Short mmCIF file of C-alpha atoms in Angstrom, two decimals:
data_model
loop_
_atom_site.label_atom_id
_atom_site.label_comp_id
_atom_site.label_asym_id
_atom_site.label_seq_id
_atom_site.Cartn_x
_atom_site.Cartn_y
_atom_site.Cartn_z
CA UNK B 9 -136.19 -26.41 -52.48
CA UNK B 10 -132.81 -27.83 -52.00
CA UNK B 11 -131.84 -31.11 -50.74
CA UNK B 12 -130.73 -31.40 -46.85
CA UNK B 13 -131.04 -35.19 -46.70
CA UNK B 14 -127.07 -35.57 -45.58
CA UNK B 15 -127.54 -32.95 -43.08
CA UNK B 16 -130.29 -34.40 -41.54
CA UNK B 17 -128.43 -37.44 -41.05
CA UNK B 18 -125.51 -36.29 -40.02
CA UNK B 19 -127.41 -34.58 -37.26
CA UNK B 20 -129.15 -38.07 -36.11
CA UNK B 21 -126.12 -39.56 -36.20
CA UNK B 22 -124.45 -36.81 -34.04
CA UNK B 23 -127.37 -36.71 -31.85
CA UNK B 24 -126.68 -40.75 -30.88
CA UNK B 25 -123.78 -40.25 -30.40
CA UNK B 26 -124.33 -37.49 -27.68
CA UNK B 27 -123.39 -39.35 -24.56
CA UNK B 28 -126.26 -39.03 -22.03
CA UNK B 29 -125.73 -37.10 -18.81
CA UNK B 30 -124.66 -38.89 -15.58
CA UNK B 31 -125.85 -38.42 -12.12
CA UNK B 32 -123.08 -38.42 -9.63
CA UNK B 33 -123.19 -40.27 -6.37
CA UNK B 34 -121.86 -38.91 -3.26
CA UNK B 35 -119.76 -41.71 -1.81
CA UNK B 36 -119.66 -40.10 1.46
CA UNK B 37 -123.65 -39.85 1.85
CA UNK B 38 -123.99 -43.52 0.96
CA UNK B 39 -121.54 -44.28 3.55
CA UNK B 40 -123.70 -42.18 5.78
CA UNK B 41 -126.52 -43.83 4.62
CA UNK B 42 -125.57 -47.51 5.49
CA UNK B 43 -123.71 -46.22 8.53
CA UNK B 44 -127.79 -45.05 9.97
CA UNK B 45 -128.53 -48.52 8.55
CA UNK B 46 -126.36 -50.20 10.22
CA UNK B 47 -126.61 -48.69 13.59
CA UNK B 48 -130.12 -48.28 13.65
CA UNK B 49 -132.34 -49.51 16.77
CA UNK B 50 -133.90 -52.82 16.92
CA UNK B 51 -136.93 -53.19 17.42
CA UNK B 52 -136.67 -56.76 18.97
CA UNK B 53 -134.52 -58.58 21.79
CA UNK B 54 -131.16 -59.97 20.36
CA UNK B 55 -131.65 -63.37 18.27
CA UNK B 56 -130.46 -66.07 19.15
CA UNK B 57 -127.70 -65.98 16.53
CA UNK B 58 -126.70 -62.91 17.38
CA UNK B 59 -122.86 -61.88 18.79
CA UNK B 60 -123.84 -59.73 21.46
CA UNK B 61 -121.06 -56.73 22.16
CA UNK B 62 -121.43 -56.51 25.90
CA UNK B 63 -120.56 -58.10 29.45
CA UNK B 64 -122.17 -60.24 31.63
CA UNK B 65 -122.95 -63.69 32.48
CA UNK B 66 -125.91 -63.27 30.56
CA UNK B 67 -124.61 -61.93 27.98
CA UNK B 68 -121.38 -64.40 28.02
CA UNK B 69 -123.90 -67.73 27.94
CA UNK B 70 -126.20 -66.22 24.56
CA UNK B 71 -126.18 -69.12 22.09
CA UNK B 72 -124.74 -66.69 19.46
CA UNK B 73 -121.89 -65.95 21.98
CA UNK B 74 -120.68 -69.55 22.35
CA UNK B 75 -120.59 -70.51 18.73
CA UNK B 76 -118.73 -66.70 18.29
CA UNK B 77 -116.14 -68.57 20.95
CA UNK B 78 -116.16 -71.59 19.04
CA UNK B 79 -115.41 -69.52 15.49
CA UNK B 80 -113.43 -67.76 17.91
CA UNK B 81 -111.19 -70.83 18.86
CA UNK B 82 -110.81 -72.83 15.45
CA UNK B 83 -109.40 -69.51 14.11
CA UNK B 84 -106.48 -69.13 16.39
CA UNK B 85 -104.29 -71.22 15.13
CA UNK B 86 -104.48 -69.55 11.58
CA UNK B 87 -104.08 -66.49 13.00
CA UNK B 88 -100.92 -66.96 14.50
CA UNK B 89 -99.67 -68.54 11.22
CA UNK B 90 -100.62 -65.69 9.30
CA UNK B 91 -97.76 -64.23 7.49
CA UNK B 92 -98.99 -60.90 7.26
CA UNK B 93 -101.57 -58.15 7.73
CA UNK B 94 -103.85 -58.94 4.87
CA UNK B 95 -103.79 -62.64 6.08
CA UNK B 96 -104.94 -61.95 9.31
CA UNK B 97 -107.63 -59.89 7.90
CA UNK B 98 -109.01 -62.47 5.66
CA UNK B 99 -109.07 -64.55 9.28
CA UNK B 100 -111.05 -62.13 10.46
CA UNK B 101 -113.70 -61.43 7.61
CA UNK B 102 -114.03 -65.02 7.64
CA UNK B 103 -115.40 -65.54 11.07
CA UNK B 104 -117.81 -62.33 10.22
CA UNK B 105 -119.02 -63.62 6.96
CA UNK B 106 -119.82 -66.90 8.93
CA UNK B 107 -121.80 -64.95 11.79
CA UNK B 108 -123.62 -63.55 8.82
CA UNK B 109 -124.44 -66.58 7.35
CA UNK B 110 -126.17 -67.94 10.02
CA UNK B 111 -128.30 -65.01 9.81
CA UNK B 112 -126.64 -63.45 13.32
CA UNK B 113 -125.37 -59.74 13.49
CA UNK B 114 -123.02 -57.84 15.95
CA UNK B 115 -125.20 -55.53 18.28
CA UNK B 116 -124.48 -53.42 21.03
CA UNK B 117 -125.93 -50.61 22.95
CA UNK B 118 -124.99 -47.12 22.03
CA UNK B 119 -125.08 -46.30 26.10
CA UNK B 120 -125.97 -47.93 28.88
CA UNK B 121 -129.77 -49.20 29.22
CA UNK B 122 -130.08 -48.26 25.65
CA UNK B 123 -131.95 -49.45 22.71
CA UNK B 124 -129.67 -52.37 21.19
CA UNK B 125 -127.82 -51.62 17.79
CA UNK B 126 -126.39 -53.38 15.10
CA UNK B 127 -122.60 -52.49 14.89
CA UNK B 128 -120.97 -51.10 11.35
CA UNK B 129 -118.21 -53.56 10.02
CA UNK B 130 -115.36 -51.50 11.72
CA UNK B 131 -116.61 -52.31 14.85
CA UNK B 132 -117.19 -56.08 13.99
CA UNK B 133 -113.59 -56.33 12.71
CA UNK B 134 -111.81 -54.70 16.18
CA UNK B 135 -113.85 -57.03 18.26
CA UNK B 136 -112.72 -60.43 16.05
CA UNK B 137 -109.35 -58.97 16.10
CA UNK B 138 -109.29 -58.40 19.96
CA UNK B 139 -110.46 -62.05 20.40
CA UNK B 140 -108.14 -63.33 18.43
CA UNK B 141 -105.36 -61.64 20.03
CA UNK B 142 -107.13 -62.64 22.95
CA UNK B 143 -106.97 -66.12 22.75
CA UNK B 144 -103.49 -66.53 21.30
CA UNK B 145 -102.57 -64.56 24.95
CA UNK B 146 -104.03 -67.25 27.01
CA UNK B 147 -102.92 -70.38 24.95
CA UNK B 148 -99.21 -68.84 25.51
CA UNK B 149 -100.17 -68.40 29.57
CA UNK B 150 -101.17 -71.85 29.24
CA UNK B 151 -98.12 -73.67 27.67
CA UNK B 152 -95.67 -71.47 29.94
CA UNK B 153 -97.58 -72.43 33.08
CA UNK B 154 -97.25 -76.37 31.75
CA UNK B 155 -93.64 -75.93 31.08
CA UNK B 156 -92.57 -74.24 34.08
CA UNK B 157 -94.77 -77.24 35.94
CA UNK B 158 -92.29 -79.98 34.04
CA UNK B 159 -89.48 -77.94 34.95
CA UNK B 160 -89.87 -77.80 38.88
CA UNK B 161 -90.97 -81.64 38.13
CA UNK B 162 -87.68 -82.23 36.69
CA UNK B 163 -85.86 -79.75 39.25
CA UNK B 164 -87.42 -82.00 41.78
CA UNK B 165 -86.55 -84.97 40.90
CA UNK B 166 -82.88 -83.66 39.91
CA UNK B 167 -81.87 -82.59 43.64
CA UNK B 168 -83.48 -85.75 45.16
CA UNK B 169 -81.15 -88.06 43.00
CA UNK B 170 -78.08 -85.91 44.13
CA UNK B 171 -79.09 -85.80 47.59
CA UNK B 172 -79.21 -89.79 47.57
CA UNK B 173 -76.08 -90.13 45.87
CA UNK B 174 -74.01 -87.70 48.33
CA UNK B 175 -75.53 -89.85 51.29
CA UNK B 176 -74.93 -93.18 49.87
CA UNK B 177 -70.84 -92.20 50.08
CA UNK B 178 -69.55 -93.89 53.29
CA UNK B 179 -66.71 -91.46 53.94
CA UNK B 180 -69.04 -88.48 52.54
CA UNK B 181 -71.52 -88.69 55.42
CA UNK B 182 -68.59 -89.52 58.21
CA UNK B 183 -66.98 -86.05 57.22
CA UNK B 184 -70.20 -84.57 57.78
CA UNK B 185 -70.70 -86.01 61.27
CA UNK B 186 -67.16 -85.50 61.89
CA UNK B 187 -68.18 -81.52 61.51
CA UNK B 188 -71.05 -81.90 62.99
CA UNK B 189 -69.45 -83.12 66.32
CA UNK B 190 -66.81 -80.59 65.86
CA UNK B 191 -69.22 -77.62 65.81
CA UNK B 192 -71.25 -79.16 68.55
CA UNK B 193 -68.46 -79.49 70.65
CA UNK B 194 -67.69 -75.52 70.40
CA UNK B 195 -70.98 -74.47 71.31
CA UNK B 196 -71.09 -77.16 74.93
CA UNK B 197 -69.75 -74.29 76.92
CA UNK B 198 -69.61 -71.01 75.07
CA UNK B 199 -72.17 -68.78 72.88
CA UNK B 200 -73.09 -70.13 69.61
CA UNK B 201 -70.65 -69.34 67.35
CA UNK B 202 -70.50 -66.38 65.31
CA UNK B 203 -71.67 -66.37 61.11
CA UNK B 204 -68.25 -65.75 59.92
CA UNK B 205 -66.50 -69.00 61.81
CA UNK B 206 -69.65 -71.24 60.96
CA UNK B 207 -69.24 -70.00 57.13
CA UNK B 208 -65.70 -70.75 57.62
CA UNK B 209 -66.14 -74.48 58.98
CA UNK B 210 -68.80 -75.18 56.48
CA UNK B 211 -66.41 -74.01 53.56
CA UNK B 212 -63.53 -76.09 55.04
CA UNK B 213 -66.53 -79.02 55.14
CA UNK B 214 -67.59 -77.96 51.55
CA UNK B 215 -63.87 -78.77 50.21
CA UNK B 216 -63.49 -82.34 51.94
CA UNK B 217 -66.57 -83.29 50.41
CA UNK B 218 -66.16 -81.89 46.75
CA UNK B 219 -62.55 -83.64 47.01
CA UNK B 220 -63.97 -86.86 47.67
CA UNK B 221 -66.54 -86.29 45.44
CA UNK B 222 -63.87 -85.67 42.79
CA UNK B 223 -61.62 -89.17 43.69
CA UNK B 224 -64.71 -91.48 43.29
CA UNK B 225 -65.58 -92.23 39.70
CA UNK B 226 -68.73 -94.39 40.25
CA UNK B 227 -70.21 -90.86 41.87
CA UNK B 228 -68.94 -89.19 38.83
CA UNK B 229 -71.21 -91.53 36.76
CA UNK B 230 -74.19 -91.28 39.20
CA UNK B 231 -74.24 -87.57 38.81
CA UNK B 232 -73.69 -87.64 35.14
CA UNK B 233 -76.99 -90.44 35.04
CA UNK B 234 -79.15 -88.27 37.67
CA UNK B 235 -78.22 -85.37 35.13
CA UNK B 236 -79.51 -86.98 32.02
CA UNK B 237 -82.63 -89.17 33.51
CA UNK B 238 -83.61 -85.72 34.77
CA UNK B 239 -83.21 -83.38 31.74
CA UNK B 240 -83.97 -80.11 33.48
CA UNK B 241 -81.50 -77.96 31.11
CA UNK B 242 -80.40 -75.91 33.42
CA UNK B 243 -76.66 -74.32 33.05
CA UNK B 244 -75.29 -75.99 35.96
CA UNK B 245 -76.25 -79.30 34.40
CA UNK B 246 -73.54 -80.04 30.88
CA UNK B 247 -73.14 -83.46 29.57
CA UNK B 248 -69.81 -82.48 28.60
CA UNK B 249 -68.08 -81.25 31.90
CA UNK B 250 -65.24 -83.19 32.74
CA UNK B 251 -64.97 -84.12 36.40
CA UNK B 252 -62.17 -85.51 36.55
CA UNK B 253 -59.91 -82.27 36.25
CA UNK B 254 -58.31 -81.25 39.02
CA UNK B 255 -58.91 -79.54 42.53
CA UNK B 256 -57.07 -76.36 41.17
CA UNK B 257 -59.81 -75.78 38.32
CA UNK B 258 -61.80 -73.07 39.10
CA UNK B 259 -64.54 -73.51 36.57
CA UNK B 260 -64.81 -76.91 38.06
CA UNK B 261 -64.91 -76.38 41.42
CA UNK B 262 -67.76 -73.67 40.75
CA UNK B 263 -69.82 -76.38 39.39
CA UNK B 264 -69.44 -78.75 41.85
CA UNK B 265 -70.51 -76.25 44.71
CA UNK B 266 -73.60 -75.73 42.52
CA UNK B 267 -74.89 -79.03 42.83
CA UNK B 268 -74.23 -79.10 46.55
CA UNK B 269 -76.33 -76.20 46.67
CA UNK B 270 -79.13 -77.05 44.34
CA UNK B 271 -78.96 -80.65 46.46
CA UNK B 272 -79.71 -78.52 50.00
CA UNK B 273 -82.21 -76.35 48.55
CA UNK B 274 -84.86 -79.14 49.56
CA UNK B 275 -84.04 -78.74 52.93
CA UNK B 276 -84.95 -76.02 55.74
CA UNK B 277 -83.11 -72.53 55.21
CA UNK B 278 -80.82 -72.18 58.79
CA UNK B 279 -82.09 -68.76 60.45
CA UNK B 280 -79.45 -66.69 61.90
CA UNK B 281 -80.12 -67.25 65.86
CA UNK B 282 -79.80 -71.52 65.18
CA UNK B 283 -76.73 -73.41 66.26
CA UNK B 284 -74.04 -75.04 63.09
CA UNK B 285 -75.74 -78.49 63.56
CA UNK B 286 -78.52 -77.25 62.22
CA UNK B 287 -76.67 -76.11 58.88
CA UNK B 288 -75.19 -79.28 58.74
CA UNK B 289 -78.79 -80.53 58.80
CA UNK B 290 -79.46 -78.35 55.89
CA UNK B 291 -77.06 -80.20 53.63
#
């Protein structure tokens, strides 16, 4: 009988070392699996710390709705600092995991008057992301509408101050009733006067005043002060613009017509049909 002790063990040895079969998962039917999980029907009415995916007043006062608002709102301002894509995802997966933790789910119905639904993750993530968005849409509406309130504040406040200073000028306002009476005196006995010739006065008017405008520092200085107290920014207004330069600047001249017009844009706009002392009114 011969010895086969080193053959036995070599087999036991060999055996071990056999590495057991595996069993293969399908990642696509576990997928499947938690997607029927996820979306199946509940038997129950939404709890109260539930986000519930639909509209309506109702729907828009559930207690999990407002604290999703409030998750919602403390968010936004990290989510417009995020500097990229996988930051604003973390934003998002943040407010989920915190709907989560207070034992609240997503649900919506599949169709109208259906049975209500848990939604997968995909769904949860588009609707945090489309809040987000959301929100950071009407903080911006917000902060334009206050800005462009300041601005017609200051725009306000800018043309009263130049319509005070052009009427505190002696000679200013005697040129203007000087036209006045001029224009009124044309229209005693004849028509009112055509478009062209009152456009032609007024711009004959226009120069007088600018050129007095021009020889009188201390108005200079007013309009320089109204400028400044007012801060409006707008292009016609430039610490820097010298106004002492000459009648023949162009550039100059352009500005100063600008604040006569910004300074009768408080006033009445003249309608076609009225007589010149009516424009002159305007100013």
């Amino acid at each position: 009988m011969c010895w086969n002790g080193p053959s036995s063990l070599s087999y036991v040895s060999a055996y071990r070392n056999v590495t057991p079969p595996t069993t293969v998962v399908n990642d696509n039917q576990h997928d499947i699996a938690q997607h029927k999980l996820s979306t199946s029907s509940l038997s129950q009415f939404p709890r109260a710390t539930d986000v519930v995916c639909a509209r309506g007043r109702q729907f828009f006062n559930h207690p999990g709705n407002k604290r999703y608002r409030v998750l919602i709102n403390s968010a936004i301002k990290r989510y417009a600092s995020a500097c990229n894509k996988m930051e604003k995802t973390l934003v998002v997966l943040d407010i989920i995991e915190k709907v989560h933790k207070s034992n609240g789910r997503f649900i919506k119905r599949e169709k109208k008057g259906g049975p209500w639904v848990e939604a997968d993750e995909i769904f949860a993530r588009e609707k945090c992301t489309q809040s987000l968005r959301d929100g950071l849409s009407t903080k911006y509406r917000s902060a334009t509408k206050a800005k462009r309130e300041r601005r017609w504040q200051h725009d306000k406040q800018f043309h009263g101050d130049l319509d005070m200073i052009v009427r505190s000028n002696a000679f200013v306002v005697q040129q203007m009733e000087t036209f006045a009476q001029r224009v009124s005196l044309l229209n005693t006995n004849r028509p009112p006067v055509s478009d062209e010739l009152v456009l032609e006065f007024f711009t004959q008017a226009n120069v007088k005043l600018l050129e007095t405008m021009k020889n009188d520092p201390s108005m200079h200085q007013q309009f320089q002060e109204a400028a400044r107290s007012a801060d409006t920014g707008a292009d016609y207004v430039r610490d820097d613009m010298d106004l002492s330069q000459s009648m023949g600047d162009d550039e100059d001249m352009y500005l100063w017509e600008e604040i006569l017009n910004h300074s009768s844009n408080t006033q009445k706009q003249p309608e076609q049909n009225q007589t010149v002392p009516t424009v002159i009114e305007m100013y």
